[in-house]
């Protein structure tokens, strides 16, 4: 019998321009290696994992992942593998802020996964000791203090903060020129800064944010009208929504809704369905 625990933790006010939340997940997969799919959403994640380790499918072959690693903004599903007990602590970051926070380059890598060298990796052993003794809140507190200190050393970019706030407020359903207006800048400057900070364009990020909203809506209410969703989230029509949805998920919204009807009861709190539960 598989067991699963998922918890989310609110971040201090000082971190809310950079980090959406901290989260913890534990799942027992059994002795056989199991695959699980992580769907795109509007965030980048710093992932610490503990237990038997996990791998990502790289050109069809499982590739072991270090801890921590960054899962950048995905534009298609990513397939991971694990066995026995896997515990994860995630730092869910806004994609335009995570690389500046860590002082790293935002250059893309395969599957949206970045392997990196950074002093934050020194937390692995401390967190592992706390996780193995069940001290989840203490582990989160250690992360909180670390990122508060790290945040205090960087100069927050108010342009990116304002642009990000506009995207979040509108769930991505906002034209690029309106995002630029909200940030009191030009489209050209906005796009340049966004590309530098996240490795993606504003349109990339807004498209994935819109997809995430529709995916979540279909998961929790699979009977909802897809045409109505298209209108609500600013797509040209239902076929436009369907094309974009399939681009990010590999399936049509109708097929996803059918699957949601079958599986949402057993997976509704499971990070392996989507990173954001």
Coordinates of N, CA, C and O in Angstrom, one line a residue, residues 120-202:
X120 N 24.2 26.5 -1.5 CA 23.0 26.0 -1.0 C 23.0 24.4 -0.9 O 22.4 23.8 0.0
X121 N 23.9 23.8 -1.7 CA 24.0 22.4 -1.7 C 24.6 21.9 -0.3 O 24.4 20.7 0.0
X122 N 25.2 22.8 0.4 CA 25.8 22.4 1.7 C 24.7 22.1 2.7 O 24.9 21.5 3.8
X123 N 23.4 22.5 2.4 CA 22.3 22.2 3.3 C 21.9 20.8 3.2 O 21.1 20.3 4.1
X124 N 22.3 20.0 2.2 CA 21.8 18.7 2.0 C 22.0 17.8 3.2 O 21.0 17.1 3.6
X125 N 23.2 17.8 3.8 CA 23.4 16.9 5.0 C 22.6 17.3 6.2 O 22.0 16.5 6.9
X126 N 22.5 18.6 6.4 CA 21.7 19.1 7.5 C 20.2 18.8 7.4 O 19.6 18.3 8.3
X127 N 19.7 19.0 6.2 CA 18.3 18.7 5.9 C 18.0 17.2 6.0 O 17.0 16.8 6.5
X128 N 19.0 16.4 5.5 CA 18.8 14.9 5.5 C 18.7 14.4 7.0 O 17.8 13.6 7.3
X129 N 19.5 15.0 7.9 CA 19.5 14.6 9.3 C 18.1 14.9 9.9 O 17.5 14.1 10.6
X130 N 17.6 16.1 9.5 CA 16.3 16.5 10.0 C 15.1 15.7 9.5 O 14.2 15.3 10.2
X131 N 15.2 15.5 8.1 CA 14.2 14.7 7.5 C 14.1 13.3 8.0 O 13.0 12.7 8.2
X132 N 15.3 12.7 8.2 CA 15.3 11.2 8.6 C 14.8 11.1 10.0 O 14.3 10.0 10.4
X133 N 14.8 12.2 10.8 CA 14.2 12.1 12.2 C 12.8 12.8 12.3 O 12.3 13.0 13.4
X134 N 12.3 13.0 11.1 CA 10.9 13.5 11.1 C 10.7 15.0 11.5 O 9.6 15.4 11.7
X135 N 11.8 15.8 11.5 CA 11.7 17.2 11.9 C 11.5 18.1 10.6 O 12.4 18.8 10.3
X136 N 10.3 17.9 10.0 CA 10.1 18.6 8.8 C 10.0 20.1 9.0 O 10.7 20.9 8.2
X137 N 9.3 20.6 10.0 CA 9.2 22.0 10.2 C 10.6 22.7 10.5 O 10.8 23.8 10.1
X138 N 11.4 21.9 11.2 CA 12.8 22.4 11.5 C 13.6 22.5 10.2 O 14.4 23.5 10.0
X139 N 13.4 21.6 9.3 CA 14.1 21.6 8.0 C 13.6 22.8 7.2 O 14.5 23.5 6.6
X140 N 12.3 23.1 7.2 CA 11.8 24.2 6.5 C 12.3 25.5 7.1 O 12.7 26.5 6.4
X141 N 12.4 25.5 8.4 CA 13.0 26.7 9.1 C 14.4 27.0 8.7 O 14.8 28.2 8.5
X142 N 15.2 26.0 8.6 CA 16.6 26.1 8.1 C 16.6 26.7 6.7 O 17.4 27.6 6.5
X143 N 15.8 26.2 5.8 CA 15.7 26.8 4.5 C 15.3 28.3 4.5 O 15.8 29.1 3.8
X144 N 14.3 28.5 5.3 CA 13.8 29.9 5.4 C 14.9 30.9 5.8 O 15.0 31.9 5.2
X145 N 15.6 30.5 6.9 CA 16.7 31.4 7.3 C 17.8 31.5 6.3 O 18.3 32.6 6.1
X146 N 18.1 30.5 5.6 CA 19.1 30.5 4.5 C 18.7 31.5 3.4 O 19.5 32.3 3.0
X147 N 17.4 31.3 3.0 CA 17.0 32.2 1.8 C 16.7 33.6 2.2 O 16.9 34.5 1.4
X148 N 16.4 33.8 3.5 CA 16.3 35.2 4.0 C 17.6 35.9 3.9 O 17.7 37.1 3.5
X149 N 18.7 35.2 4.3 CA 20.0 35.7 4.3 C 20.4 36.0 2.8 O 21.0 37.0 2.5
X150 N 20.2 35.0 2.0 CA 20.6 35.1 0.6 C 19.8 36.2 -0.1 O 20.4 37.0 -0.9
X151 N 18.5 36.4 0.2 CA 17.7 37.5 -0.4 C 18.2 38.8 0.0 O 18.2 39.8 -0.8
X152 N 18.7 38.9 1.2 CA 19.2 40.2 1.7 C 20.5 40.7 1.0 O 20.8 41.9 1.1
X153 N 21.1 39.8 0.3 CA 22.4 40.1 -0.4 C 22.2 40.5 -1.8 O 23.1 40.9 -2.5
X154 N 21.0 40.4 -2.3 CA 20.7 40.7 -3.7 C 19.9 42.0 -3.8 O 19.1 42.3 -2.9
X155 N 20.1 42.7 -4.9 CA 19.2 43.9 -5.2 C 18.0 43.4 -6.0 O 18.2 43.0 -7.1
X156 N 16.9 43.5 -5.4 CA 15.6 43.1 -6.1 C 15.4 44.0 -7.3 O 15.5 45.2 -7.2
X157 N 15.0 43.4 -8.4 CA 14.7 44.2 -9.6 C 13.2 44.5 -9.6 O 12.4 43.7 -9.8
X158 N 12.9 45.8 -9.3 CA 11.5 46.2 -9.2 C 10.8 46.0 -10.5 O 9.6 45.8 -10.5
X159 N 11.5 46.2 -11.6 CA 10.8 46.0 -12.9 C 10.3 44.5 -13.0 O 9.1 44.3 -13.4
X160 N 11.1 43.6 -12.7 CA 10.7 42.2 -12.8 C 9.6 41.8 -11.8 O 8.7 41.1 -12.0
X161 N 9.8 42.5 -10.6 CA 8.8 42.2 -9.5 C 7.4 42.7 -10.0 O 6.4 42.0 -9.8
X162 N 7.3 43.9 -10.6 CA 6.1 44.5 -11.0 C 5.5 43.7 -12.2 O 4.3 43.4 -12.3
X163 N 6.4 43.3 -13.1 CA 5.9 42.4 -14.3 C 5.4 41.1 -13.8 O 4.3 40.6 -14.2
X164 N 6.1 40.5 -12.8 CA 5.7 39.2 -12.3 C 4.3 39.3 -11.6 O 3.5 38.5 -11.7
X165 N 4.2 40.4 -10.8 CA 2.9 40.7 -10.1 C 1.7 40.8 -11.1 O 0.6 40.2 -10.8
X166 N 2.0 41.5 -12.2 CA 0.9 41.6 -13.2 C 0.6 40.2 -13.9 O -0.6 39.9 -14.1
X167 N 1.6 39.4 -14.1 CA 1.3 38.1 -14.7 C 0.6 37.2 -13.7 O -0.4 36.5 -14.1
X168 N 0.9 37.3 -12.4 CA 0.3 36.4 -11.4 C -1.2 36.9 -11.2 O -2.1 36.1 -11.1
X169 N -1.4 38.2 -11.2 CA -2.7 38.7 -10.9 C -3.7 38.3 -12.0 O -4.9 38.0 -11.8
X170 N -3.2 38.2 -13.3 CA -4.0 37.8 -14.4 C -3.8 36.4 -14.8 O -4.3 36.0 -15.9
X171 N -3.1 35.6 -14.0 CA -2.9 34.2 -14.3 C -2.4 34.0 -15.7 O -2.7 33.0 -16.4
X172 N -1.5 34.9 -16.1 CA -0.9 34.8 -17.4 C -1.7 35.3 -18.6 O -1.2 35.4 -19.7
X173 N -3.0 35.5 -18.4 CA -3.9 36.0 -19.5 C -3.8 37.5 -19.6 O -4.8 38.2 -19.4
X174 N -2.7 38.0 -20.1 CA -2.5 39.4 -20.2 C -1.5 39.6 -21.4 O -0.4 39.0 -21.4
X175 N -1.7 40.5 -22.3 CA -0.8 40.8 -23.4 C 0.5 41.3 -22.9 O 0.6 42.0 -21.8
X176 N 1.6 41.1 -23.6 CA 2.9 41.5 -23.2 C 3.0 43.0 -23.0 O 3.7 43.5 -22.1
X177 N 2.4 43.8 -23.9 CA 2.5 45.2 -23.8 C 1.8 45.7 -22.5 O 2.3 46.7 -21.9
X178 N 0.8 45.0 -22.0 CA 0.2 45.4 -20.7 C 1.1 45.1 -19.5 O 1.1 45.8 -18.5
X179 N 1.8 44.0 -19.7 CA 2.8 43.6 -18.6 C 3.8 44.7 -18.6 O 4.2 45.1 -17.5
X180 N 4.3 45.1 -19.7 CA 5.3 46.2 -19.8 C 4.8 47.5 -19.2 O 5.5 48.2 -18.4
X181 N 3.5 47.8 -19.5 CA 2.9 49.0 -18.9 C 2.9 48.9 -17.4 O 3.1 49.9 -16.7
X182 N 2.5 47.7 -16.9 CA 2.4 47.5 -15.4 C 3.8 47.7 -14.7 O 3.9 48.1 -13.6
X183 N 4.9 47.4 -15.5 CA 6.2 47.5 -15.0 C 6.9 48.9 -15.3 O 8.0 49.1 -15.0
X184 N 6.1 49.7 -16.0 CA 6.5 51.1 -16.4 C 7.8 51.0 -17.2 O 8.8 51.7 -16.9
X185 N 7.8 50.2 -18.2 CA 8.9 50.0 -19.1 C 8.4 49.7 -20.5 O 7.2 49.6 -20.8
X186 N 9.4 49.5 -21.4 CA 9.0 49.2 -22.8 C 9.0 47.7 -22.9 O 9.6 46.9 -22.2
X187 N 8.3 47.2 -24.0 CA 8.3 45.8 -24.3 C 9.7 45.3 -24.5 O 10.0 44.2 -24.0
X188 N 10.5 46.0 -25.2 CA 11.8 45.6 -25.5 C 12.7 45.4 -24.3 O 13.4 44.3 -24.1
X189 N 12.6 46.3 -23.4 CA 13.4 46.2 -22.1 C 12.9 45.1 -21.3 O 13.7 44.3 -20.7
X190 N 11.6 45.0 -21.2 CA 11.0 43.9 -20.4 C 11.4 42.5 -20.9 O 11.8 41.7 -20.2
X191 N 11.3 42.3 -22.3 CA 11.7 41.0 -22.8 C 13.2 40.7 -22.6 O 13.5 39.6 -22.3
X192 N 14.0 41.7 -22.7 CA 15.4 41.5 -22.5 C 15.7 41.1 -21.1 O 16.4 40.1 -20.8
X193 N 15.1 41.8 -20.1 CA 15.3 41.5 -18.7 C 14.7 40.1 -18.3 O 15.3 39.3 -17.6
X194 N 13.6 39.8 -18.9 CA 12.9 38.5 -18.6 C 13.8 37.4 -19.2 O 14.0 36.3 -18.5
X195 N 14.3 37.5 -20.4 CA 15.1 36.5 -21.0 C 16.4 36.3 -20.2 O 16.8 35.1 -20.0
X196 N 17.0 37.4 -19.7 CA 18.2 37.3 -18.9 C 18.0 36.6 -17.6 O 18.8 35.8 -17.2
X197 N 16.8 36.9 -17.0 CA 16.6 36.4 -15.6 C 16.0 35.0 -15.6 O 16.3 34.2 -14.6
X198 N 15.3 34.6 -16.6 CA 14.6 33.3 -16.5 C 15.0 32.3 -17.6 O 14.7 31.1 -17.5
X199 N 15.6 32.9 -18.7 CA 15.8 32.0 -19.9 C 14.6 31.9 -20.8 O 14.7 31.1 -21.7
X200 N 13.5 32.6 -20.5 CA 12.3 32.5 -21.2 C 11.8 33.9 -21.5 O 12.1 34.8 -20.9
X201 N 10.9 33.9 -22.5 CA 10.2 35.2 -22.9 C 9.0 35.4 -22.0 O 8.5 34.4 -21.3
X202 N 8.5 36.6 -21.9 CA 7.2 36.8 -21.2 C 6.1 35.9 -21.7 O 5.3 35.4 -21.0

